[in-house]
Structure formats: C-alpha cells, structure tokens
Amino acid sequence: MVLIGLGFGCKNGAATAALASDAAKRVYVAPGEKDEVYAFLSGGFSGQMSVYGIPSTRLFKIIPVFSVFPENGYGYDEETKNMLKTSHGYVPWDDSHHIEASMTDGKQDGRWLFLNANNTPRLARIDLRSFETKEIIEIPNSAGNHASPFATENTEYLMAATRFSVPIPQASIPIENFSKGDFKGTVSMVKVDPKSGRLSIELQILVPGFDYDLSHCGKGKSHDWCFFTSYNSEQAYKMIEVGASKNDKDYILAFNWVRAKQCLDQGKASNFGGEYYRNYLPENQPAISEKLSGVKMLQPKDCPGVMYYMPTPKSPHGTDVDPTGEYIVGGGKLATVIPVHSFSKLMEVKDKPEHRSGMIMDIPILKYESTLAGEVKKPCLGPLHTEFDGKGYAYTSCFVSSEVVKWELGTWEVEQHLPAYYSVGHLSIVGGSSKEPYGKYLIALNKITKDRYLPVGMELPQSAQLYDISGGKAELLSDFPTVGEPHYSQMIPAKLLMDKAAKIYPLEENKHPYAIKNEKDARVVREGNTVRVYMTQIRSHFKPDTIEVRSGDTVFFHVTNLEQDYDIPHGFAVGGAPEMPNLLIMPGQTRTFKWKAPKPGIYPFYCTDFCSALHQEMQQYIRVLP
Ligand SMILES: [Cu+2]
C-alpha cells in the first residue's frame, strides 16, 4: 500500500487538511459491494442531475430534467416532450442549480428531489422510486429562478424567488428605470401535495427589485419562516459587477410563509396575470401539459409582519439555517466575516421601531446588530454556503481562497481549513441542510480544475472533492470529475432509497392508450395519412415483423417492452430519422417513436440496448412504398 501523508501548504498558510493516509481504503467499495450514500448532483449548464455512489464516487446515472437526452429519448418522444413545454414554447434546455430533498419533520424522507431551472423559470420534481422527472411547473412573473427550490420543514411548500428583477407585469420600459424601483422581484410559494407531490403555485409576493440569490427555510422554532439572500440592493443596471458591490451590506429577507398564507386566506392577495405551464408524467402514460393563467399576488403592505430585511454584509450568497432552527448563516461572498443571525433575536426585535433603520415597499429594514448572533471573523476569502454536521459544527465553502472552513456554532471559532481544488461553490453534507444531518461525508463542489486531471482540450471537467468529516479533523479522501457543473447536491443515505427503487413497470398496470400487452395484438392501423404501429419487444424480436407504410405518412411506433425482468430495457432506433433519437423502453413501458416516412426504400430498425445473446439479431425492416 502506498502511504500518502501530504500536508497541504496554502497561500495564506491556513490550510491544514491532509489527505487521509488510508484514503484509498476508505473510498474503495469492492466489486459487488454497495455504496453507503447516494449523491445527487445538479448539472448547472447541463440541465440534468447525476447520481453518484459515495464513498466510491462511481457515477450511476444521469437523470434528464430540463434538457433533452438523446441517449434515452427524454424530451423527444410523444411521452416526454410535453415535459419541456412552457409559455415560451418548447424549451429543451436549462441551467439547473439547486437540488432540494423532500422532508418530513425536517428530515429527508426519500420521496422526491426538486430542482430549479434558472434560465426559463421552472421547478421540477424527481421521483426517488423511479429516478425519473415526473413534473415540471413554470414560475410566472419571474426572471431567473435562482433562489429555488427550497422546502419548508414538511415540504408544505417550495420557495422560489427571482434572480433577475424585471417589470412585473412585463413591460418594455427604459432599463434605467430599474434604479427608480420599476423592476420588481417575486417570491413564489409552490404548494406540494403531500400524497402525490403535485405542484401548484399558491401565492406570489411582490418584493423590491433586488437580485434574490439563495434561500433556506426554518426548522423547529423557525418552522414558519424562510430566508432569502439578495444582492444588488443598489439596483445597478450596468457594470453590475461594480455597481452591485457598492453598499457595505445587502439583505437577507426573512419571510413568514405561514403569515402569507393567512393573508391569502383573508382575501388580502389580488388576482394577477401570468401564463405558465404545468407538465406532469402519469405512471407509464404520455405527459400531460396544462396551460394555466393567473396567480394570487400579495403586496407586503397588505400583510404586515410578513417580511423583514436583515442587513447582511456584502452580496450574500448562502442563507443556511442550522439544525436547531436558531441560527441563520449568511455567506457574504465579498465579506470578511461569516455573519450569523439569531432567530430568537429576530422574533424579539422585529416589531420594535428602535431596531429598525428604514422601510422599503413597506418591509421593515432591521438593524444589523439587532439580529446578529455572532460573526466568524476572518474565516477565509469569499464565504459562500454553509452546511451542518449535526454535532455543533458548520462547514462553509470559500470560493476565492478555494477552501472549506469548519467552525463551531456558538463560539464562532474556526476549527479547520480544508483546501479545495479549486474555487469551491456549494458544498454538501449527507443530510446537511436538514434538521438531522447524518454527517460523515462532505463534498466540495468545485468550479475549476486546472491542473488536477489529464488535459482534455480547452474545456476541462469540473469536480467534486470528498472529505470524511466523522472524526475530530476532516480528512480529504478523493476527488472526481463531474457531469456538467456540479452546482449543488443532496446526499441521502442509501438505506433510505435502495430498497424501494422501482424495478419494472408492471404490465398489468400499464394504462398507456397505445399499449398492447400481448404479441398477438401487434398490428398496423392506418387512419388517413397517419399510421399507428402497435409494437411489442421481447427477447429478441419485435412484432409486427415487417411493416409497410407510404412515403409521407406520419408513423407512430407505439412500442411496448413486454419484459417483466429487472434490468432488461430494449431500445428502438430507425436510421435517418431527423427528429427522433434513440428510445429506451423499460420493462412493461410503452413509448412512442414518431417518424415521417421518407422516400421509398427499405429502412431497418433495431434494438439499441444490449439485451441478450441474440441482441444483434433484434433487427427488422420497414418498407416505404411510393
Ligand atoms: Cu433488445
């Protein structure tokens, strides 16, 4: 065994983390053995989510969410293309940042994951039984859905606030009017049906036109509240990198969502415009798109006590609530401290005039010192985002100095500096944003890798680094390149998910309108120029065997995989199909390949997912007649 005992020197001499001497052993998961933890990483510009095992860091799967996925046909076939419908039309890509796990009593419950789309404001729900995207809802009256999707303690609601303020309702007005307050933001309360997970927009609250960045909701005593960071409270509209950094402090918005709901129920919100789509995928049936119109909009002036601004140093990013619900940690990315607000102090002072320094849109601005619990002094450069180990410690990522700092809640003393290679954005601890962190592993999600891996041209992979935080000192174990930008992650213990993962779609439950459940029903049905092929797959052939259509026909191959064995998908691909990539059809599933029959000739089709010893023989022909 090679012993590696590197002490990392850091530019400021502060980094003390060492690569564990037995790191190789601690990340090694023997062939056939399972990992302890699932790590779900959002993909940033890839618009997808990837699933890794921890501690091995083995990549298991990419779950397409907001981006089409030619590998399995997501976003292309008649079943899933509706998932990407929006009020702007079909939008086949997005920028996916933050993953939230569903919670019951503030603890991960292993039911769903939620993901935001930053570019065309949307929220997705991913089912943790099938590891599939089941629902995408668009957020109207928003631009840049960044502070999203953060869940309340029992996943009553997901919060979503605007990164880019715009005129609401939309209007073509001079951009200079931004600084006159004519641009606004919204905070959206997206209700989650406790049984089905169904998403609906219950209420929006109009807020000052700052840029809302991140959020986290309260726990325990702070259950009724969610917290949002904002930057560009200066409302700069050009050279924003300078203009938005002028003020010494921006704000954390403290939002009482229970109070907002009360005001809604008391009729204080008014009808407001806004078109949006809700797309959902019923079990083994084509996705349904609903076009919806209008929301309830609440003005803070009509609901006193609903919101307060807590000044927080310099363009804060993270706003993270510790497991007790008492501390709200800001990540002032240009600040020299990590400010920590106290929920108890907030409750004590929020309605006392002497603790206020002003109002904006009828939202009281409190004094910084009035809610401050403490500051972690000179922790690092560029503190961004904090998670908790459940043992009284917090870990904060620091972008500029490329490190993670471990510090103690209450004393605000830094315990350890962990170097991160390089430019760490978010970090994630197993259950680390919940009321009951499992601790043990932390991953740093790094934006830049430079010299860490073999060079592969101009675009290098981004990476994640794995640390063991179970002992007194955190230890670096490994690092691994990621799919897209590993923006944020939720890590969930394997035991919460592995036994309930779906294995097949039961054929007897298949309610797809074009499913057939027996080879005997395989057939070709013509309706004018539309041809429907009711097709089955089972090792190692398709039915019907030979198919004839006419040039110019619109052909729907409704393909049902009759297998009921775990891990036996079949594929379906036709050469020269300009609009359709591959389809992967799971056991018991029906999916549809739409094909415009081209010029006369013979066109082969075949199974693309290696399924049996005779997989290569799983190939057949379509004849296109004149
Ligand atoms: Cu096959």
XYZ file of C-alpha atoms and ligand atoms in Angstrom:
627
model
C 0.000 0.000 0.000
C 1.198 3.476 -0.818
C 1.176 5.804 2.119
C 0.383 9.369 1.232
C 0.806 11.867 4.000
C 0.619 15.185 2.273
C 0.233 18.309 4.351
C -1.177 20.967 2.088
C 0.559 24.282 2.271
C -1.793 27.111 1.436
C -1.016 30.582 0.191
C -2.160 32.097 3.468
C -0.665 29.282 5.481
C -4.087 28.445 6.866
C -4.923 25.163 5.193
C -4.215 22.232 7.416
C -6.218 19.361 5.932
C -4.282 16.328 4.939
C -5.139 13.568 2.562
C -6.007 10.668 4.819
C -3.155 8.141 4.865
C -5.601 5.300 4.272
C -7.788 7.282 1.868
C -7.652 4.595 -0.826
C -9.081 2.015 1.560
C -11.815 4.326 2.760
C -13.181 5.103 -0.697
C -12.752 1.585 -2.029
C -16.031 -0.254 -2.479
C -15.234 -3.803 -3.501
C -16.780 -5.261 -6.672
C -20.363 -6.241 -5.918
C -20.492 -4.180 -2.721
C -22.768 -1.164 -2.466
C -22.037 2.415 -1.536
C -23.325 3.934 1.704
C -24.745 7.119 0.273
C -26.389 8.436 -2.875
C -25.044 11.790 -4.042
C -27.347 13.665 -6.405
C -25.504 16.460 -8.173
C -27.204 19.110 -10.259
C -25.580 19.733 -13.605
C -25.558 23.521 -13.909
C -25.415 24.253 -17.635
C -26.140 20.594 -18.468
C -29.704 20.975 -17.179
C -29.542 17.472 -15.749
C -28.915 15.691 -12.499
C -26.325 12.968 -11.952
C -26.288 10.183 -9.382
C -23.068 9.008 -7.737
C -22.249 6.493 -5.039
C -20.339 7.696 -2.007
C -17.644 6.955 -0.926
C -16.631 5.302 -4.202
C -17.687 8.357 -6.309
C -18.843 5.937 -9.013
C -21.292 7.539 -11.482
C -24.527 5.519 -11.715
C -26.870 7.570 -13.778
C -27.750 10.840 -15.432
C -31.362 11.856 -14.892
C -32.525 14.244 -17.594
C -34.635 17.018 -16.116
C -34.658 20.271 -18.091
C -32.517 19.183 -21.030
C -33.334 16.726 -23.764
C -31.424 13.468 -23.558
C -30.957 11.714 -26.913
C -29.477 8.694 -25.149
C -32.918 7.620 -23.941
C -35.265 9.892 -25.906
C -36.295 12.165 -22.998
C -37.833 15.332 -24.368
C -38.296 13.872 -27.839
C -40.876 11.121 -27.670
C -44.626 11.581 -27.522
C -44.497 10.590 -23.841
C -41.986 13.141 -22.529
C -41.827 16.049 -24.973
C -44.690 17.788 -23.177
C -42.490 17.935 -20.072
C -40.494 20.754 -21.663
C -43.420 22.931 -22.705
C -43.501 26.475 -21.362
C -45.379 29.691 -22.039
C -42.487 30.481 -24.427
C -42.986 27.246 -26.332
C -40.874 24.100 -26.160
C -37.663 24.899 -24.248
C -35.248 21.936 -24.489
C -32.503 23.130 -22.146
C -31.965 24.877 -18.863
C -29.483 25.783 -16.198
C -30.161 23.578 -13.177
C -28.697 24.752 -9.896
C -30.181 23.668 -6.606
C -31.382 20.281 -5.518
C -33.719 20.005 -2.574
C -34.785 16.765 -0.918
C -38.329 16.270 0.311
C -38.576 16.292 4.092
C -40.948 15.204 6.803
C -40.409 16.927 10.146
C -37.289 18.500 8.694
C -35.689 15.143 7.911
C -35.053 13.646 4.498
C -37.926 11.287 3.690
C -36.572 9.836 0.433
C -39.661 10.584 -1.657
C -38.716 13.306 -4.087
C -35.987 15.621 -5.203
C -36.698 19.072 -6.530
C -34.572 21.070 -8.949
C -34.744 24.639 -10.237
C -34.323 25.911 -13.762
C -32.654 29.271 -13.564
C -32.988 30.424 -17.170
C -36.631 29.851 -18.062
C -38.102 29.854 -14.551
C -39.242 26.345 -13.719
C -39.225 23.778 -10.911
C -39.007 20.021 -11.328
C -39.983 17.088 -9.159
C -37.997 13.880 -9.493
C -39.421 10.663 -8.098
C -36.937 8.720 -5.978
C -38.605 5.392 -6.714
C -38.129 5.551 -10.471
C -35.374 8.211 -10.558
C -37.408 9.981 -13.236
C -38.551 13.550 -13.718
C -42.280 13.422 -13.034
C -43.311 17.044 -13.055
C -42.142 20.459 -14.218
C -44.006 23.633 -13.316
C -43.197 27.021 -14.777
C -42.964 30.042 -12.476
C -44.749 33.068 -13.959
C -43.895 36.681 -13.082
C -40.263 35.761 -12.619
C -36.978 36.042 -14.472
C -34.087 33.892 -13.384
C -35.423 31.360 -10.913
C -32.313 31.121 -8.749
C -33.377 31.260 -5.086
C -35.201 27.996 -5.563
C -36.443 25.321 -4.813
C -36.140 25.339 -1.040
C -38.609 23.354 1.013
C -40.363 24.106 4.260
C -39.970 21.645 7.104
C -42.658 19.202 5.961
C -42.345 20.050 2.284
C -45.579 22.022 2.574
C -44.152 24.482 0.057
C -41.176 25.051 -2.185
C -39.905 28.610 -2.304
C -38.783 30.304 -5.498
C -37.528 33.894 -5.769
C -36.328 35.855 -8.765
C -32.683 36.380 -9.532
C -33.281 38.944 -12.263
C -35.748 41.611 -11.340
C -37.905 42.753 -14.242
C -41.039 44.848 -14.671
C -43.881 42.789 -13.189
C -46.126 42.543 -15.101
C -43.684 42.512 -18.003
C -43.430 45.761 -19.970
C -40.955 47.365 -22.337
C -39.740 50.278 -20.222
C -36.346 52.031 -20.177
C -33.712 49.852 -18.471
C -32.661 52.934 -16.430
C -35.979 52.625 -14.638
C -34.519 49.666 -12.755
C -32.831 52.090 -10.400
C -36.095 54.010 -9.975
C -37.686 50.914 -8.490
C -39.766 49.998 -11.536
C -38.313 46.492 -11.648
C -39.571 44.021 -9.086
C -38.949 40.566 -7.778
C -41.369 37.906 -6.639
C -41.296 35.217 -4.010
C -43.422 32.238 -5.058
C -44.959 29.702 -2.731
C -45.280 26.462 -4.669
C -47.526 24.047 -2.836
C -46.562 20.369 -2.778
C -49.415 17.906 -2.444
C -48.385 15.720 0.499
C -49.572 12.488 -1.130
C -48.976 12.848 -4.852
C -46.272 15.504 -4.814
C -48.270 17.520 -7.313
C -47.020 21.108 -7.569
C -49.192 24.207 -7.759
C -48.488 27.896 -7.412
C -50.465 29.045 -4.440
C -49.245 32.581 -3.964
C -46.701 35.126 -5.151
C -45.479 38.091 -3.125
C -44.222 41.182 -4.898
C -40.892 42.333 -3.446
C -38.346 45.084 -4.151
C -36.310 44.594 -7.289
C -33.121 43.213 -5.793
C -31.489 40.051 -7.078
C -32.591 37.158 -4.864
C -29.909 34.542 -4.715
C -30.476 31.651 -2.353
C -32.870 30.535 0.305
C -33.391 28.075 3.107
C -36.396 27.543 5.278
C -36.579 27.327 9.046
C -36.699 24.274 11.265
C -38.278 23.682 14.669
C -38.830 27.107 16.219
C -38.306 28.841 12.876
C -40.671 26.479 11.018
C -42.905 29.333 9.836
C -40.091 31.228 8.144
C -37.909 31.089 5.052
C -34.849 33.222 4.413
C -33.623 34.619 1.109
C -30.351 36.342 0.352
C -30.305 39.274 -2.000
C -27.573 41.146 -3.787
C -27.625 44.244 -5.938
C -29.769 46.073 -3.427
C -28.043 49.035 -5.113
C -30.235 48.282 -8.152
C -27.357 48.834 -10.553
C -28.302 48.080 -14.140
C -24.961 48.427 -15.903
C -21.456 47.380 -14.893
C -23.270 45.367 -12.282
C -20.086 43.732 -11.001
C -19.046 47.158 -9.705
C -22.429 48.734 -9.106
C -23.809 45.843 -7.098
C -20.857 45.837 -4.697
C -21.024 49.446 -3.541
C -23.043 49.032 -0.390
C -21.484 47.629 2.731
C -24.494 45.429 3.245
C -27.232 43.792 1.229
C -30.040 41.854 2.853
C -31.385 38.561 3.998
C -35.138 38.657 3.567
C -36.959 36.929 6.416
C -40.307 35.728 5.119
C -43.103 34.391 7.308
C -44.840 31.996 4.911
C -47.467 30.980 7.467
C -48.448 34.644 7.794
C -48.544 34.965 3.985
C -50.919 32.025 3.799
C -53.108 33.681 6.470
C -53.244 36.868 4.426
C -54.152 34.838 1.344
C -56.954 33.130 3.250
C -58.169 36.526 4.481
C -58.506 37.698 0.888
C -55.585 40.143 1.011
C -53.997 38.879 -2.221
C -55.347 40.025 -5.568
C -55.722 38.346 -8.907
C -52.706 38.891 -11.094
C -51.803 37.826 -14.617
C -49.126 35.423 -15.717
C -49.257 32.443 -18.045
C -47.455 29.270 -17.169
C -47.378 25.552 -17.815
C -47.588 22.594 -15.527
C -46.372 19.359 -17.110
C -46.593 16.009 -15.423
C -45.965 12.421 -16.294
C -48.603 9.981 -15.073
C -47.215 6.497 -14.451
C -46.404 4.936 -17.817
C -48.572 7.324 -19.819
C -47.859 10.330 -22.015
C -47.030 13.545 -20.160
C -49.872 15.995 -19.771
C -49.318 19.708 -20.248
C -51.704 22.134 -18.601
C -51.673 25.751 -19.669
C -52.552 27.869 -16.653
C -53.272 31.524 -16.293
C -53.163 33.947 -13.414
C -51.941 33.793 -9.826
C -52.757 35.355 -6.493
C -50.350 38.201 -5.769
C -49.786 39.657 -2.319
C -48.283 43.085 -1.629
C -46.276 43.275 1.607
C -48.172 46.460 2.576
C -51.375 44.446 2.726
C -49.901 41.847 5.061
C -47.943 43.469 7.901
C -45.469 41.147 9.583
C -44.940 39.018 6.501
C -41.391 40.163 5.692
C -38.349 41.833 7.225
C -34.949 42.674 5.809
C -31.881 41.781 7.855
C -28.808 43.661 6.603
C -26.022 41.197 5.798
C -22.524 42.004 4.602
C -21.698 42.214 1.029
C -23.653 40.409 -1.645
C -24.511 37.356 0.430
C -24.960 34.022 -1.332
C -25.960 31.256 1.078
C -28.517 31.663 3.824
C -28.423 28.459 5.799
C -30.386 27.501 8.867
C -28.686 25.278 11.430
C -30.373 22.043 12.582
C -31.838 23.686 15.698
C -33.518 26.399 13.631
C -31.882 29.169 15.703
C -29.004 30.324 13.530
C -29.275 31.795 10.060
C -25.833 31.852 8.486
C -25.152 34.315 5.679
C -22.445 33.705 3.122
C -21.248 37.218 2.320
C -19.136 36.343 -0.664
C -17.291 39.665 -0.601
C -17.297 39.898 3.206
C -14.509 39.389 5.705
C -16.792 37.659 8.193
C -19.444 34.966 8.177
C -22.430 36.717 9.747
C -24.846 34.634 11.795
C -28.302 35.931 12.623
C -30.307 34.710 15.599
C -33.882 33.662 15.025
C -34.793 34.396 18.678
C -33.417 37.919 18.350
C -35.315 38.407 15.120
C -38.537 37.467 16.916
C -37.700 39.783 19.784
C -36.902 42.904 17.793
C -38.782 42.655 14.524
C -41.691 44.885 15.531
C -39.809 47.364 17.738
C -39.241 50.694 15.956
C -35.898 51.309 17.686
C -34.476 48.243 15.944
C -35.403 49.471 12.507
C -33.334 51.544 10.152
C -35.913 52.072 7.415
C -38.584 50.585 5.207
C -38.728 49.560 1.608
C -42.051 48.706 -0.047
C -43.471 48.619 3.485
C -40.993 45.928 4.507
C -39.129 46.954 7.679
C -35.339 47.002 7.486
C -33.885 45.932 10.817
C -30.520 46.985 12.219
C -27.652 44.596 11.599
C -26.664 44.345 15.263
C -30.250 43.786 16.357
C -30.489 40.272 14.961
C -26.820 39.329 14.977
C -25.833 36.251 16.966
C -22.172 36.486 16.100
C -19.605 36.654 13.341
C -16.971 34.182 12.319
C -14.021 36.547 11.940
C -11.643 36.259 9.002
C -12.713 32.741 8.125
C -11.467 32.767 4.540
C -11.953 34.725 1.352
C -15.309 34.580 -0.336
C -17.533 32.613 2.083
C -20.432 31.232 0.089
C -22.513 28.457 1.512
C -22.764 26.569 4.795
C -23.962 23.131 5.844
C -24.017 21.434 9.221
C -22.791 18.143 10.666
C -25.379 17.890 13.439
C -22.614 17.872 16.054
C -22.407 21.598 16.545
C -20.140 22.406 13.642
C -20.712 24.261 10.435
C -18.734 23.969 7.221
C -18.566 26.944 4.880
C -17.279 26.917 1.323
C -14.992 29.770 0.308
C -14.727 30.476 -3.373
C -11.868 32.953 -3.535
C -9.447 31.163 -1.220
C -10.520 27.714 -2.539
C -11.205 26.062 0.782
C -13.826 24.780 3.156
C -13.703 26.072 6.727
C -15.013 24.162 9.681
C -16.210 26.335 12.546
C -18.165 25.948 15.737
C -21.694 27.252 16.206
C -21.938 29.489 19.253
C -18.224 30.222 19.713
C -17.797 31.235 16.044
C -14.239 29.874 16.211
C -12.637 28.387 13.124
C -11.504 24.822 13.760
C -10.020 23.773 10.464
C -9.271 24.867 6.925
C -9.712 22.271 4.180
C -8.214 23.124 0.805
C -10.476 22.624 -2.224
C -9.143 22.367 -5.757
C -10.303 24.905 -6.964
C -12.882 27.647 -6.484
C -15.456 25.763 -4.483
C -19.062 26.881 -4.923
C -21.595 24.962 -2.895
C -20.761 22.098 -0.592
C -22.927 19.281 0.672
C -23.016 17.081 3.769
C -25.199 13.965 3.957
C -28.494 15.449 5.170
C -26.514 18.629 5.877
C -29.314 21.086 5.151
C -31.883 19.120 7.143
C -32.842 19.055 10.804
C -30.997 15.760 11.232
C -27.680 15.738 9.366
C -26.128 12.301 9.018
C -22.688 13.847 8.688
C -19.808 11.501 7.859
C -19.198 12.741 4.304
C -18.858 16.195 2.832
C -18.339 17.013 -0.802
C -16.992 20.303 -2.078
C -18.357 21.225 -5.494
C -15.562 22.873 -7.400
C -15.888 25.118 -10.420
C -12.374 24.943 -11.777
C -9.936 22.030 -12.028
C -6.977 23.487 -13.993
C -4.132 21.019 -13.447
C -5.944 18.319 -11.458
C -6.615 15.838 -14.261
C -5.260 14.805 -17.628
C -5.803 17.718 -20.011
C -8.679 17.235 -22.459
C -8.632 20.355 -24.587
C -9.967 23.767 -23.664
C -12.963 22.630 -21.705
C -11.945 20.792 -18.563
C -14.285 18.904 -16.289
C -15.460 20.469 -13.072
C -15.089 18.381 -9.969
C -16.220 17.354 -6.546
C -13.992 16.519 -3.613
C -14.892 14.053 -0.948
C -13.969 14.550 2.730
C -14.579 12.350 5.714
C -15.901 14.588 8.496
C -16.694 11.848 11.020
C -13.534 12.279 13.099
C -12.181 15.241 15.042
C -10.443 16.578 11.956
C -11.932 16.387 8.497
C -9.838 14.471 6.000
C -9.677 14.653 2.247
C -10.399 11.273 0.654
C -10.648 11.752 -3.102
C -11.784 13.937 -5.919
C -13.714 13.143 -9.050
C -14.714 14.892 -12.261
C -18.415 15.546 -12.689
C -21.077 15.776 -15.389
C -21.615 19.453 -16.200
C -21.198 21.916 -13.386
C -21.724 20.260 -10.002
C -23.694 23.205 -8.753
C -25.284 21.800 -5.635
C -26.033 18.384 -4.239
C -28.210 16.463 -1.863
C -26.671 13.375 -0.346
C -29.063 10.766 1.034
C -28.199 7.563 2.930
C -28.557 4.564 0.597
C -30.736 2.731 3.106
C -33.447 5.376 2.669
C -33.772 4.699 -1.055
C -32.289 1.433 -2.251
C -34.999 -0.994 -1.158
C -37.819 0.926 -2.740
C -36.230 1.655 -6.099
C -38.612 0.564 -8.871
C -37.520 -2.457 -10.931
C -40.148 -2.693 -13.672
C -43.376 -1.144 -14.863
C -45.949 -3.868 -14.111
C -47.593 -4.686 -17.450
C -50.983 -5.221 -15.873
C -50.863 -1.603 -14.623
C -49.858 -0.153 -17.992
C -52.613 2.343 -18.888
C -50.881 3.852 -21.879
C -53.582 4.440 -24.522
C -51.463 2.702 -27.188
C -50.050 -0.137 -25.117
C -50.538 -3.750 -26.134
C -49.788 -6.483 -23.683
C -49.548 -9.460 -25.982
C -47.722 -10.133 -29.220
C -50.998 -11.332 -30.715
C -52.271 -7.742 -30.605
C -49.351 -6.377 -32.594
C -50.699 -4.615 -35.692
C -50.502 -1.714 -38.087
C -53.507 0.607 -38.200
C -53.944 3.283 -40.838
C -56.002 6.450 -40.183
C -55.668 8.525 -43.385
C -52.007 9.519 -43.660
C -51.337 8.562 -40.070
C -50.114 5.052 -39.365
C -50.033 3.589 -35.889
C -47.801 0.600 -35.327
C -48.763 -1.246 -32.142
C -45.473 -2.942 -31.491
C -44.037 -5.266 -28.859
C -40.495 -6.137 -27.879
C -39.337 -9.225 -26.070
C -36.003 -11.034 -26.274
C -35.042 -10.921 -29.054
C -37.584 -9.715 -31.590
C -40.176 -7.095 -32.433
C -43.778 -7.694 -33.532
C -45.020 -6.938 -36.130
C -42.128 -8.385 -38.090
C -42.388 -6.488 -41.316
C -44.043 -3.134 -41.776
C -45.162 -1.287 -44.883
C -46.044 2.392 -44.974
C -46.290 5.049 -47.698
C -43.869 7.842 -48.296
C -45.105 10.947 -46.475
C -47.071 9.019 -43.861
C -46.769 10.114 -40.257
C -45.895 6.893 -38.491
C -46.221 6.378 -34.753
C -44.396 3.332 -33.464
C -46.041 2.657 -30.096
C -43.518 0.269 -28.644
C -44.279 -1.781 -25.529
C -41.483 -3.713 -23.874
C -43.171 -6.930 -22.707
C -40.301 -7.968 -20.448
C -41.053 -8.167 -16.754
C -37.489 -8.855 -15.690
C -35.400 -6.316 -13.804
C -32.727 -4.608 -15.871
C -33.959 -5.654 -19.336
C -34.713 -2.473 -21.267
C -34.880 -2.586 -25.047
C -34.011 0.202 -27.435
C -35.640 1.393 -30.639
C -33.947 3.366 -33.396
C -34.599 3.943 -37.101
C -31.876 5.140 -39.451
C -32.195 8.632 -40.891
C -34.889 9.848 -38.508
C -34.261 13.593 -38.363
C -36.345 14.451 -35.304
C -36.055 11.349 -33.157
C -33.019 9.942 -31.407
C -32.913 6.611 -29.642
C -35.695 5.420 -27.366
C -35.015 3.253 -24.341
C -38.091 1.383 -23.220
C -38.121 -0.091 -19.717
C -39.737 -3.458 -18.910
C -43.509 -3.012 -19.109
C -43.240 0.501 -20.525
C -44.752 1.949 -23.705
C -43.033 4.738 -25.606
C -43.683 6.282 -28.990
C -41.319 6.960 -31.863
C -42.761 9.444 -34.361
C -41.400 9.160 -37.879
C -42.222 10.894 -41.119
C -41.884 8.117 -43.693
C -39.191 9.318 -46.115
C -38.651 8.493 -49.791
C -39.449 4.926 -50.899
C -36.979 2.303 -49.840
C -36.173 -0.265 -47.169
C -35.429 1.090 -43.693
C -34.029 -1.117 -40.941
C -34.800 -0.585 -37.283
C -33.203 -2.369 -34.343
C -32.786 -2.681 -30.608
C -30.053 -0.383 -29.288
C -29.759 -1.621 -25.713
C -27.766 -4.828 -25.454
C -30.395 -7.235 -24.181
C -29.446 -10.841 -24.875
C -27.090 -13.130 -26.727
C -29.283 -12.537 -29.787
C -29.425 -8.760 -29.318
C -27.646 -8.324 -32.635
C -30.456 -10.262 -34.310
C -33.075 -7.941 -32.795
C -33.418 -6.048 -36.085
C -36.200 -5.732 -38.656
C -37.374 -3.765 -41.688
C -39.866 -1.142 -42.705
C -40.689 -0.850 -46.385
C -41.675 2.620 -47.524
C -43.901 2.419 -50.596
C -44.319 5.288 -53.058
Cu -33.036 -5.852 -27.216
